[in-house]
mmCIF file with all atom_site columns, N, CA and C in Angstrom:
data_model
loop_
_atom_site.group_PDB
_atom_site.id
_atom_site.type_symbol
_atom_site.label_atom_id
_atom_site.label_alt_id
_atom_site.label_comp_id
_atom_site.label_asym_id
_atom_site.label_entity_id
_atom_site.label_seq_id
_atom_site.pdbx_PDB_ins_code
_atom_site.Cartn_x
_atom_site.Cartn_y
_atom_site.Cartn_z
_atom_site.occupancy
_atom_site.B_iso_or_equiv
_atom_site.pdbx_formal_charge
_atom_site.auth_seq_id
_atom_site.auth_comp_id
_atom_site.auth_asym_id
_atom_site.auth_atom_id
_atom_site.pdbx_PDB_model_num
ATOM 1   N N  . PHE A 1 1  ? -6.933  6.050   1.290   1.00 76.00 ? 160 PHE A N  1
ATOM 2   C CA . PHE A 1 1  ? -6.899  5.760   2.526   1.00 76.00 ? 160 PHE A CA 1
ATOM 3   C C  . PHE A 1 1  ? -5.867  6.562   3.313   1.00 76.00 ? 160 PHE A C  1
ATOM 4   N N  . LEU A 1 2  ? -6.083  6.990   4.196   1.00 77.00 ? 161 LEU A N  1
ATOM 5   C CA . LEU A 1 2  ? -5.189  7.750   5.077   1.00 77.00 ? 161 LEU A CA 1
ATOM 6   C C  . LEU A 1 2  ? -5.078  7.250   6.284   1.00 77.00 ? 161 LEU A C  1
ATOM 7   N N  . LYS A 1 3  ? -4.095  7.202   7.081   1.00 78.00 ? 162 LYS A N  1
ATOM 8   C CA . LYS A 1 3  ? -3.757  6.599   8.639   1.00 78.00 ? 162 LYS A CA 1
ATOM 9   C C  . LYS A 1 3  ? -2.402  6.929   8.815   1.00 78.00 ? 162 LYS A C  1
ATOM 10  N N  . ASP A 1 4  ? -2.051  7.517   10.046  1.00 77.00 ? 163 ASP A N  1
ATOM 11  C CA . ASP A 1 4  ? -0.873  7.790   10.703  1.00 77.00 ? 163 ASP A CA 1
ATOM 12  C C  . ASP A 1 4  ? 0.191   8.457   9.701   1.00 77.00 ? 163 ASP A C  1
ATOM 13  N N  . LYS A 1 5  ? -0.235  9.439   8.964   1.00 83.00 ? 164 LYS A N  1
ATOM 14  C CA . LYS A 1 5  ? 0.722   10.218  8.339   1.00 83.00 ? 164 LYS A CA 1
ATOM 15  C C  . LYS A 1 5  ? 0.897   9.454   7.061   1.00 83.00 ? 164 LYS A C  1
ATOM 16  N N  . GLN A 1 6  ? 0.328   8.391   6.371   1.00 86.00 ? 165 GLN A N  1
ATOM 17  C CA . GLN A 1 6  ? 0.596   7.521   5.493   1.00 86.00 ? 165 GLN A CA 1
ATOM 18  C C  . GLN A 1 6  ? -0.981  7.752   4.570   1.00 86.00 ? 165 GLN A C  1
ATOM 19  N N  . LEU A 1 7  ? -0.669  7.916   3.043   1.00 90.00 ? 166 LEU A N  1
ATOM 20  C CA . LEU A 1 7  ? -1.879  8.053   2.176   1.00 90.00 ? 166 LEU A CA 1
ATOM 21  C C  . LEU A 1 7  ? -1.364  7.335   1.285   1.00 90.00 ? 166 LEU A C  1
ATOM 22  N N  . ALA A 1 8  ? -2.438  6.158   0.959   1.00 92.00 ? 167 ALA A N  1
ATOM 23  C CA . ALA A 1 8  ? -2.507  5.112   0.091   1.00 92.00 ? 167 ALA A CA 1
ATOM 24  C C  . ALA A 1 8  ? -3.646  5.101   -1.019  1.00 92.00 ? 167 ALA A C  1
ATOM 25  N N  . THR A 1 9  ? -3.263  5.379   -2.255  1.00 94.00 ? 168 THR A N  1
ATOM 26  C CA . THR A 1 9  ? -4.345  5.448   -3.441  1.00 94.00 ? 168 THR A CA 1
ATOM 27  C C  . THR A 1 9  ? -4.247  4.443   -4.217  1.00 94.00 ? 168 THR A C  1
ATOM 28  N N  . GLY A 1 10 ? -5.169  4.311   -5.130  1.00 96.00 ? 169 GLY A N  1
ATOM 29  C CA . GLY A 1 10 ? -5.372  3.364   -6.149  1.00 96.00 ? 169 GLY A CA 1
ATOM 30  C C  . GLY A 1 10 ? -6.579  3.415   -6.998  1.00 96.00 ? 169 GLY A C  1
ATOM 31  N N  . ASP A 1 11 ? -6.711  2.168   -7.868  1.00 97.00 ? 170 ASP A N  1
ATOM 32  C CA . ASP A 1 11 ? -7.977  2.266   -8.686  1.00 97.00 ? 170 ASP A CA 1
ATOM 33  C C  . ASP A 1 11 ? -9.098  1.728   -7.830  1.00 97.00 ? 170 ASP A C  1
ATOM 34  N N  . LYS A 1 12 ? -8.813  0.830   -6.879  1.00 97.00 ? 171 LYS A N  1
ATOM 35  C CA . LYS A 1 12 ? -9.982  0.221   -6.115  1.00 97.00 ? 171 LYS A CA 1
ATOM 36  C C  . LYS A 1 12 ? -9.313  -0.220  -4.978  1.00 97.00 ? 171 LYS A C  1
ATOM 37  N N  . ALA A 1 13 ? -10.351 0.026   -3.920  1.00 95.00 ? 172 ALA A N  1
ATOM 38  C CA . ALA A 1 13 ? -9.777  -0.368  -2.405  1.00 95.00 ? 172 ALA A CA 1
ATOM 39  C C  . ALA A 1 13 ? -11.074 -1.387  -1.864  1.00 95.00 ? 172 ALA A C  1
ATOM 40  N N  . THR A 1 14 ? -10.513 -2.349  -1.224  1.00 96.00 ? 173 THR A N  1
ATOM 41  C CA . THR A 1 14 ? -11.606 -3.370  -0.497  1.00 96.00 ? 173 THR A CA 1
ATOM 42  C C  . THR A 1 14 ? -11.135 -3.569  1.088   1.00 96.00 ? 173 THR A C  1
ATOM 43  N N  . TYR A 1 15 ? -12.123 -3.293  1.568   1.00 95.00 ? 174 TYR A N  1
ATOM 44  C CA . TYR A 1 15 ? -11.934 -3.524  3.315   1.00 95.00 ? 174 TYR A CA 1
ATOM 45  C C  . TYR A 1 15 ? -12.756 -4.661  3.708   1.00 95.00 ? 174 TYR A C  1
ATOM 46  N N  . TYR A 1 16 ? -12.097 -5.456  4.580   1.00 95.00 ? 175 TYR A N  1
ATOM 47  C CA . TYR A 1 16 ? -12.512 -6.990  4.943   1.00 95.00 ? 175 TYR A CA 1
ATOM 48  C C  . TYR A 1 16 ? -12.371 -6.537  6.255   1.00 95.00 ? 175 TYR A C  1
ATOM 49  N N  . LEU A 1 17 ? -13.804 -6.211  6.623   1.00 93.00 ? 176 LEU A N  1
ATOM 50  C CA . LEU A 1 17 ? -13.853 -6.087  8.267   1.00 93.00 ? 176 LEU A CA 1
ATOM 51  C C  . LEU A 1 17 ? -13.593 -7.092  9.291   1.00 93.00 ? 176 LEU A C  1
ATOM 52  N N  . ASN A 1 18 ? -14.074 -8.464  8.911   1.00 93.00 ? 177 ASN A N  1
ATOM 53  C CA . ASN A 1 18 ? -13.949 -9.824  9.397   1.00 93.00 ? 177 ASN A CA 1
ATOM 54  C C  . ASN A 1 18 ? -12.275 -10.085 9.775   1.00 93.00 ? 177 ASN A C  1
ATOM 55  N N  . LYS A 1 19 ? -11.515 -9.666  8.606   1.00 93.00 ? 178 LYS A N  1
ATOM 56  C CA . LYS A 1 19 ? -10.054 -10.084 8.769   1.00 93.00 ? 178 LYS A CA 1
ATOM 57  C C  . LYS A 1 19 ? -9.133  -8.616  9.055   1.00 93.00 ? 178 LYS A C  1
ATOM 58  N N  . GLU A 1 20 ? -9.704  -7.576  9.141   1.00 93.00 ? 179 GLU A N  1
ATOM 59  C CA . GLU A 1 20 ? -9.190  -6.119  9.599   1.00 93.00 ? 179 GLU A CA 1
ATOM 60  C C  . GLU A 1 20 ? -8.117  -5.998  8.565   1.00 93.00 ? 179 GLU A C  1
ATOM 61  N N  . LYS A 1 21 ? -8.360  -6.082  7.132   1.00 95.00 ? 180 LYS A N  1
ATOM 62  C CA . LYS A 1 21 ? -7.215  -5.977  6.061   1.00 95.00 ? 180 LYS A CA 1
ATOM 63  C C  . LYS A 1 21 ? -7.909  -5.080  5.050   1.00 95.00 ? 180 LYS A C  1
ATOM 64  N N  . ILE A 1 22 ? -7.196  -4.146  4.597   1.00 95.00 ? 181 ILE A N  1
ATOM 65  C CA . ILE A 1 22 ? -7.669  -3.505  3.278   1.00 95.00 ? 181 ILE A CA 1
ATOM 66  C C  . ILE A 1 22 ? -6.792  -3.742  2.087   1.00 95.00 ? 181 ILE A C  1
ATOM 67  N N  . ILE A 1 23 ? -7.223  -3.938  1.016   1.00 96.00 ? 182 ILE A N  1
ATOM 68  C CA . ILE A 1 23 ? -6.574  -4.231  -0.308  1.00 96.00 ? 182 ILE A CA 1
ATOM 69  C C  . ILE A 1 23 ? -6.756  -3.407  -1.473  1.00 96.00 ? 182 ILE A C  1
ATOM 70  N N  . ILE A 1 24 ? -5.916  -2.716  -1.872  1.00 96.00 ? 183 ILE A N  1
ATOM 71  C CA . ILE A 1 24 ? -5.885  -1.611  -2.517  1.00 96.00 ? 183 ILE A CA 1
ATOM 72  C C  . ILE A 1 24 ? -4.940  -2.213  -4.115  1.00 96.00 ? 183 ILE A C  1
ATOM 73  N N  . THR A 1 25 ? -5.753  -2.183  -5.141  1.00 95.00 ? 184 THR A N  1
ATOM 74  C CA . THR A 1 25 ? -5.214  -2.485  -6.447  1.00 95.00 ? 184 THR A CA 1
ATOM 75  C C  . THR A 1 25 ? -5.324  -1.348  -7.440  1.00 95.00 ? 184 THR A C  1
ATOM 76  N N  . GLY A 1 26 ? -4.502  -1.783  -8.377  1.00 94.00 ? 185 GLY A N  1
ATOM 77  C CA . GLY A 1 26 ? -4.197  -0.589  -9.463  1.00 94.00 ? 185 GLY A CA 1
ATOM 78  C C  . GLY A 1 26 ? -3.695  0.698   -9.321  1.00 94.00 ? 185 GLY A C  1
ATOM 79  N N  . ASN A 1 27 ? -2.404  0.675   -9.986  1.00 94.00 ? 186 ASN A N  1
ATOM 80  C CA . ASN A 1 27 ? -1.863  1.936   -9.816  1.00 94.00 ? 186 ASN A CA 1
ATOM 81  C C  . ASN A 1 27 ? -1.520  2.512   -8.563  1.00 94.00 ? 186 ASN A C  1
ATOM 82  N N  . VAL A 1 28 ? -1.107  1.767   -7.830  1.00 95.00 ? 187 VAL A N  1
ATOM 83  C CA . VAL A 1 28 ? -1.251  2.071   -6.021  1.00 95.00 ? 187 VAL A CA 1
ATOM 84  C C  . VAL A 1 28 ? 0.025   2.810   -5.558  1.00 95.00 ? 187 VAL A C  1
ATOM 85  N N  . GLU A 1 29 ? -0.373  3.943   -5.034  1.00 94.00 ? 188 GLU A N  1
ATOM 86  C CA . GLU A 1 29 ? 0.665   4.583   -4.291  1.00 94.00 ? 188 GLU A CA 1
ATOM 87  C C  . GLU A 1 29 ? 0.858   4.695   -2.958  1.00 94.00 ? 188 GLU A C  1
ATOM 88  N N  . LEU A 1 30 ? 1.740   4.428   -2.074  1.00 91.00 ? 189 LEU A N  1
ATOM 89  C CA . LEU A 1 30 ? 1.746   4.941   -0.689  1.00 91.00 ? 189 LEU A CA 1
ATOM 90  C C  . LEU A 1 30 ? 3.046   5.866   -0.600  1.00 91.00 ? 189 LEU A C  1
ATOM 91  N N  . LYS A 1 31 ? 2.475   6.796   0.299   1.00 92.00 ? 190 LYS A N  1
ATOM 92  C CA . LYS A 1 31 ? 3.132   8.212   0.582   1.00 92.00 ? 190 LYS A CA 1
ATOM 93  C C  . LYS A 1 31 ? 3.249   8.487   1.910   1.00 92.00 ? 190 LYS A C  1
ATOM 94  N N  . LYS A 1 32 ? 4.558   8.711   2.507   1.00 88.00 ? 191 LYS A N  1
ATOM 95  C CA . LYS A 1 32 ? 4.638   9.045   3.826   1.00 88.00 ? 191 LYS A CA 1
ATOM 96  C C  . LYS A 1 32 ? 5.963   10.094  4.018   1.00 88.00 ? 191 LYS A C  1
ATOM 97  N N  . ASP A 1 33 ? 5.806   11.122  4.501   1.00 88.00 ? 192 ASP A N  1
ATOM 98  C CA . ASP A 1 33 ? 6.845   12.027  4.724   1.00 88.00 ? 192 ASP A CA 1
ATOM 99  C C  . ASP A 1 33 ? 7.966   12.000  3.490   1.00 88.00 ? 192 ASP A C  1
ATOM 100 N N  . GLY A 1 34 ? 7.247   12.334  2.268   1.00 89.00 ? 193 GLY A N  1
ATOM 101 C CA . GLY A 1 34 ? 8.094   12.635  1.009   1.00 89.00 ? 193 GLY A CA 1
ATOM 102 C C  . GLY A 1 34 ? 8.434   11.350  0.628   1.00 89.00 ? 193 GLY A C  1
ATOM 103 N N  . ASN A 1 35 ? 8.334   10.029  1.241   1.00 92.00 ? 194 ASN A N  1
ATOM 104 C CA . ASN A 1 35 ? 8.880   8.831   0.658   1.00 92.00 ? 194 ASN A CA 1
ATOM 105 C C  . ASN A 1 35 ? 7.441   8.474   -0.380  1.00 92.00 ? 194 ASN A C  1
ATOM 106 N N  . ILE A 1 36 ? 7.857   7.726   -1.337  1.00 93.00 ? 195 ILE A N  1
ATOM 107 C CA . ILE A 1 36 ? 6.703   7.064   -2.266  1.00 93.00 ? 195 ILE A CA 1
ATOM 108 C C  . ILE A 1 36 ? 7.210   5.549   -2.811  1.00 93.00 ? 195 ILE A C  1
ATOM 109 N N  . ILE A 1 37 ? 6.101   4.810   -2.562  1.00 91.00 ? 196 ILE A N  1
ATOM 110 C CA . ILE A 1 37 ? 6.220   3.311   -2.898  1.00 91.00 ? 196 ILE A CA 1
ATOM 111 C C  . ILE A 1 37 ? 5.049   3.137   -3.912  1.00 91.00 ? 196 ILE A C  1
ATOM 112 N N  . LYS A 1 38 ? 5.489   2.531   -5.228  1.00 94.00 ? 197 LYS A N  1
ATOM 113 C CA . LYS A 1 38 ? 4.227   2.342   -6.205  1.00 94.00 ? 197 LYS A CA 1
ATOM 114 C C  . LYS A 1 38 ? 4.362   0.969   -6.572  1.00 94.00 ? 197 LYS A C  1
ATOM 115 N N  . GLY A 1 39 ? 3.138   0.450   -6.804  1.00 94.00 ? 198 GLY A N  1
ATOM 116 C CA . GLY A 1 39 ? 3.166   -1.114  -7.282  1.00 94.00 ? 198 GLY A CA 1
ATOM 117 C C  . GLY A 1 39 ? 1.625   -1.149  -7.950  1.00 94.00 ? 198 GLY A C  1
ATOM 118 N N  . GLU A 1 40 ? 1.335   -2.254  -7.787  1.00 95.00 ? 199 GLU A N  1
ATOM 119 C CA . GLU A 1 40 ? -0.061  -2.698  -8.344  1.00 95.00 ? 199 GLU A CA 1
ATOM 120 C C  . GLU A 1 40 ? -1.059  -3.203  -7.419  1.00 95.00 ? 199 GLU A C  1
ATOM 121 N N  . LYS A 1 41 ? -0.567  -3.907  -6.182  1.00 95.00 ? 200 LYS A N  1
ATOM 122 C CA . LYS A 1 41 ? -1.489  -4.178  -5.204  1.00 95.00 ? 200 LYS A CA 1
ATOM 123 C C  . LYS A 1 41 ? -0.841  -3.890  -3.849  1.00 95.00 ? 200 LYS A C  1
ATOM 124 N N  . LEU A 1 42 ? -1.689  -3.122  -2.787  1.00 95.00 ? 201 LEU A N  1
ATOM 125 C CA . LEU A 1 42 ? -1.027  -3.198  -1.304  1.00 95.00 ? 201 LEU A CA 1
ATOM 126 C C  . LEU A 1 42 ? -2.069  -3.694  -0.563  1.00 95.00 ? 201 LEU A C  1
ATOM 127 N N  . ILE A 1 43 ? -1.472  -4.562  0.596   1.00 95.00 ? 202 ILE A N  1
ATOM 128 C CA . ILE A 1 43 ? -2.312  -5.363  1.493   1.00 95.00 ? 202 ILE A CA 1
ATOM 129 C C  . ILE A 1 43 ? -1.790  -4.723  2.658   1.00 95.00 ? 202 ILE A C  1
ATOM 130 N N  . ILE A 1 44 ? -2.681  -4.407  3.360   1.00 92.00 ? 203 ILE A N  1
ATOM 131 C CA . ILE A 1 44 ? -2.498  -3.451  4.679   1.00 92.00 ? 203 ILE A CA 1
ATOM 132 C C  . ILE A 1 44 ? -3.458  -4.650  5.851   1.00 92.00 ? 203 ILE A C  1
ATOM 133 N N  . ASP A 1 45 ? -2.446  -4.789  6.948   1.00 93.00 ? 204 ASP A N  1
ATOM 134 C CA . ASP A 1 45 ? -3.063  -5.661  7.742   1.00 93.00 ? 204 ASP A CA 1
ATOM 135 C C  . ASP A 1 45 ? -3.258  -5.082  9.225   1.00 93.00 ? 204 ASP A C  1
ATOM 136 N N  . PHE A 1 46 ? -4.198  -4.570  9.535   1.00 90.00 ? 205 PHE A N  1
ATOM 137 C CA . PHE A 1 46 ? -4.252  -3.970  10.851  1.00 90.00 ? 205 PHE A CA 1
ATOM 138 C C  . PHE A 1 46 ? -4.170  -4.441  12.058  1.00 90.00 ? 205 PHE A C  1
ATOM 139 N N  . LEU A 1 47 ? -4.241  -6.068  12.138  1.00 93.00 ? 206 LEU A N  1
ATOM 140 C CA . LEU A 1 47 ? -4.033  -7.003  13.430  1.00 93.00 ? 206 LEU A CA 1
ATOM 141 C C  . LEU A 1 47 ? -2.406  -7.017  13.465  1.00 93.00 ? 206 LEU A C  1
ATOM 142 N N  . THR A 1 48 ? -1.683  -6.940  12.368  1.00 93.00 ? 207 THR A N  1
ATOM 143 C CA . THR A 1 48 ? -0.120  -7.384  12.482  1.00 93.00 ? 207 THR A CA 1
ATOM 144 C C  . THR A 1 48 ? 0.433   -6.069  12.555  1.00 93.00 ? 207 THR A C  1
ATOM 145 N N  . GLY A 1 49 ? 0.172   -4.780  12.012  1.00 87.00 ? 208 GLY A N  1
ATOM 146 C CA . GLY A 1 49 ? 0.728   -3.537  11.524  1.00 87.00 ? 208 GLY A CA 1
ATOM 147 C C  . GLY A 1 49 ? 1.487   -3.661  10.270  1.00 87.00 ? 208 GLY A C  1
ATOM 148 N N  . LEU A 1 50 ? 1.297   -4.748  9.456   1.00 90.00 ? 209 LEU A N  1
ATOM 149 C CA . LEU A 1 50 ? 2.247   -4.872  8.256   1.00 90.00 ? 209 LEU A CA 1
ATOM 150 C C  . LEU A 1 50 ? 1.656   -4.807  7.308   1.00 90.00 ? 209 LEU A C  1
ATOM 151 N N  . SER A 1 51 ? 2.341   -4.054  6.137   1.00 89.00 ? 210 SER A N  1
ATOM 152 C CA . SER A 1 51 ? 1.923   -3.771  4.986   1.00 89.00 ? 210 SER A CA 1
ATOM 153 C C  . SER A 1 51 ? 2.887   -4.691  3.746   1.00 89.00 ? 210 SER A C  1
ATOM 154 N N  . LYS A 1 52 ? 2.036   -4.857  2.736   1.00 92.00 ? 211 LYS A N  1
ATOM 155 C CA . LYS A 1 52 ? 2.827   -5.609  1.501   1.00 92.00 ? 211 LYS A CA 1
ATOM 156 C C  . LYS A 1 52 ? 2.353   -5.076  0.122   1.00 92.00 ? 211 LYS A C  1
ATOM 157 N N  . MET A 1 53 ? 3.570   -4.562  -0.462  1.00 93.00 ? 212 MET A N  1
ATOM 158 C CA . MET A 1 53 ? 3.366   -3.941  -1.754  1.00 93.00 ? 212 MET A CA 1
ATOM 159 C C  . MET A 1 53 ? 3.625   -4.843  -2.787  1.00 93.00 ? 212 MET A C  1
ATOM 160 N N  . GLU A 1 54 ? 2.859   -5.154  -3.849  1.00 92.00 ? 213 GLU A N  1
ATOM 161 C CA . GLU A 1 54 ? 3.037   -6.276  -4.738  1.00 92.00 ? 213 GLU A CA 1
ATOM 162 C C  . GLU A 1 54 ? 3.254   -5.425  -6.112  1.00 92.00 ? 213 GLU A C  1
ATOM 163 N N  . GLY A 1 55 ? 4.315   -6.106  -7.156  1.00 90.00 ? 214 GLY A N  1
ATOM 164 C CA . GLY A 1 55 ? 4.215   -5.474  -8.702  1.00 90.00 ? 214 GLY A CA 1
ATOM 165 C C  . GLY A 1 55 ? 3.076   -5.997  -9.531  1.00 90.00 ? 214 GLY A C  1
ATOM 166 N N  . SER A 1 56 ? 3.110   -5.802  -10.698 1.00 82.00 ? 215 SER A N  1
ATOM 167 C CA . SER A 1 56 ? 2.403   -6.584  -11.600 1.00 82.00 ? 215 SER A CA 1
ATOM 168 C C  . SER A 1 56 ? 2.739   -7.723  -11.807 1.00 82.00 ? 215 SER A C  1
ATOM 169 N N  . LYS A 1 57 ? 1.508   -8.741  -12.275 1.00 79.00 ? 216 LYS A N  1
ATOM 170 C CA . LYS A 1 57 ? 1.987   -10.084 -12.449 1.00 79.00 ? 216 LYS A CA 1
ATOM 171 C C  . LYS A 1 57 ? 3.287   -10.442 -13.826 1.00 79.00 ? 216 LYS A C  1
ATOM 172 N N  . THR A 1 58 ? 3.247   -9.355  -14.820 1.00 81.00 ? 217 THR A N  1
ATOM 173 C CA . THR A 1 58 ? 4.443   -9.500  -15.541 1.00 81.00 ? 217 THR A CA 1
ATOM 174 C C  . THR A 1 58 ? 5.401   -8.942  -15.259 1.00 81.00 ? 217 THR A C  1
ATOM 175 N N  . ASN A 1 59 ? 5.538   -7.838  -14.714 1.00 77.00 ? 218 ASN A N  1
ATOM 176 C CA . ASN A 1 59 ? 6.692   -6.916  -14.246 1.00 77.00 ? 218 ASN A CA 1
ATOM 177 C C  . ASN A 1 59 ? 7.145   -7.179  -12.746 1.00 77.00 ? 218 ASN A C  1
ATOM 178 N N  . GLN A 1 60 ? 6.356   -7.548  -11.755 1.00 78.00 ? 219 GLN A N  1
ATOM 179 C CA . GLN A 1 60 ? 6.377   -7.949  -10.403 1.00 78.00 ? 219 GLN A CA 1
ATOM 180 C C  . GLN A 1 60 ? 7.675   -6.713  -10.005 1.00 78.00 ? 219 GLN A C  1
ATOM 181 N N  . LYS A 1 61 ? 7.926   -5.484  -10.438 1.00 85.00 ? 220 LYS A N  1
ATOM 182 C CA . LYS A 1 61 ? 8.597   -4.874  -9.789  1.00 85.00 ? 220 LYS A CA 1
ATOM 183 C C  . LYS A 1 61 ? 7.759   -3.686  -8.969  1.00 85.00 ? 220 LYS A C  1
ATOM 184 N N  . VAL A 1 62 ? 8.662   -3.368  -7.805  1.00 90.00 ? 221 VAL A N  1
ATOM 185 C CA . VAL A 1 62 ? 7.806   -1.995  -7.004  1.00 90.00 ? 221 VAL A CA 1
ATOM 186 C C  . VAL A 1 62 ? 8.752   -1.121  -7.271  1.00 90.00 ? 221 VAL A C  1
ATOM 187 N N  . LYS A 1 63 ? 8.400   0.098   -7.263  1.00 89.00 ? 222 LYS A N  1
ATOM 188 C CA . LYS A 1 63 ? 9.018   1.550   -7.388  1.00 89.00 ? 222 LYS A CA 1
ATOM 189 C C  . LYS A 1 63 ? 9.265   1.983   -5.806  1.00 89.00 ? 222 LYS A C  1
ATOM 190 N N  . MET A 1 64 ? 10.321  2.626   -5.726  1.00 86.00 ? 223 MET A N  1
ATOM 191 C CA . MET A 1 64 ? 10.527  3.520   -4.342  1.00 86.00 ? 223 MET A CA 1
ATOM 192 C C  . MET A 1 64 ? 11.241  4.475   -4.690  1.00 86.00 ? 223 MET A C  1
ATOM 193 N N  . LYS A 1 65 ? 10.913  5.767   -3.827  1.00 88.00 ? 224 LYS A N  1
ATOM 194 C CA . LYS A 1 65 ? 11.743  6.766   -3.730  1.00 88.00 ? 224 LYS A CA 1
ATOM 195 C C  . LYS A 1 65 ? 11.781  7.268   -2.396  1.00 88.00 ? 224 LYS A C  1
ATOM 196 N N  . TYR A 1 66 ? 12.909  7.473   -1.959  1.00 84.00 ? 225 TYR A N  1
ATOM 197 C CA . TYR A 1 66 ? 13.261  7.670   -0.456  1.00 84.00 ? 225 TYR A CA 1
ATOM 198 C C  . TYR A 1 66 ? 13.753  9.140   -0.511  1.00 84.00 ? 225 TYR A C  1
ATOM 199 N N  . VAL A 1 67 ? 13.113  10.039  0.486   1.00 82.00 ? 226 VAL A N  1
ATOM 200 C CA . VAL A 1 67 ? 13.960  11.392  0.750   1.00 82.00 ? 226 VAL A CA 1
ATOM 201 C C  . VAL A 1 67 ? 15.201  10.998  1.605   1.00 82.00 ? 226 VAL A C  1
ATOM 202 N N  . THR A 1 68 ? 16.096  11.525  1.518   1.00 79.00 ? 227 THR A N  1
ATOM 203 C CA . THR A 1 68 ? 17.389  11.586  2.527   1.00 79.00 ? 227 THR A CA 1
ATOM 204 C C  . THR A 1 68 ? 17.687  12.924  2.871   1.00 79.00 ? 227 THR A C  1
ATOM 205 N N  . GLU A 1 69 ? 18.282  12.982  4.172   1.00 69.00 ? 228 GLU A N  1
ATOM 206 C CA . GLU A 1 69 ? 18.562  14.235  4.610   1.00 69.00 ? 228 GLU A CA 1
ATOM 207 C C  . GLU A 1 69 ? 20.067  14.402  4.856   1.00 69.00 ? 228 GLU A C  1
#
């Protein structure tokens, strides 16, 4: 999924037209400007403009890598 210089990838993506949300699951990566966030589930809400990354049920951790200047 690509929007506004953000690239989100994962094993499966489901787009809910009526709720204007996309849910990506399984080995999810969200990349923008060299920054990377990794998790197991990403929910993107187009109505609010908010995104939420979740870790696995056992680990519950999300990994992040930020580029600093």
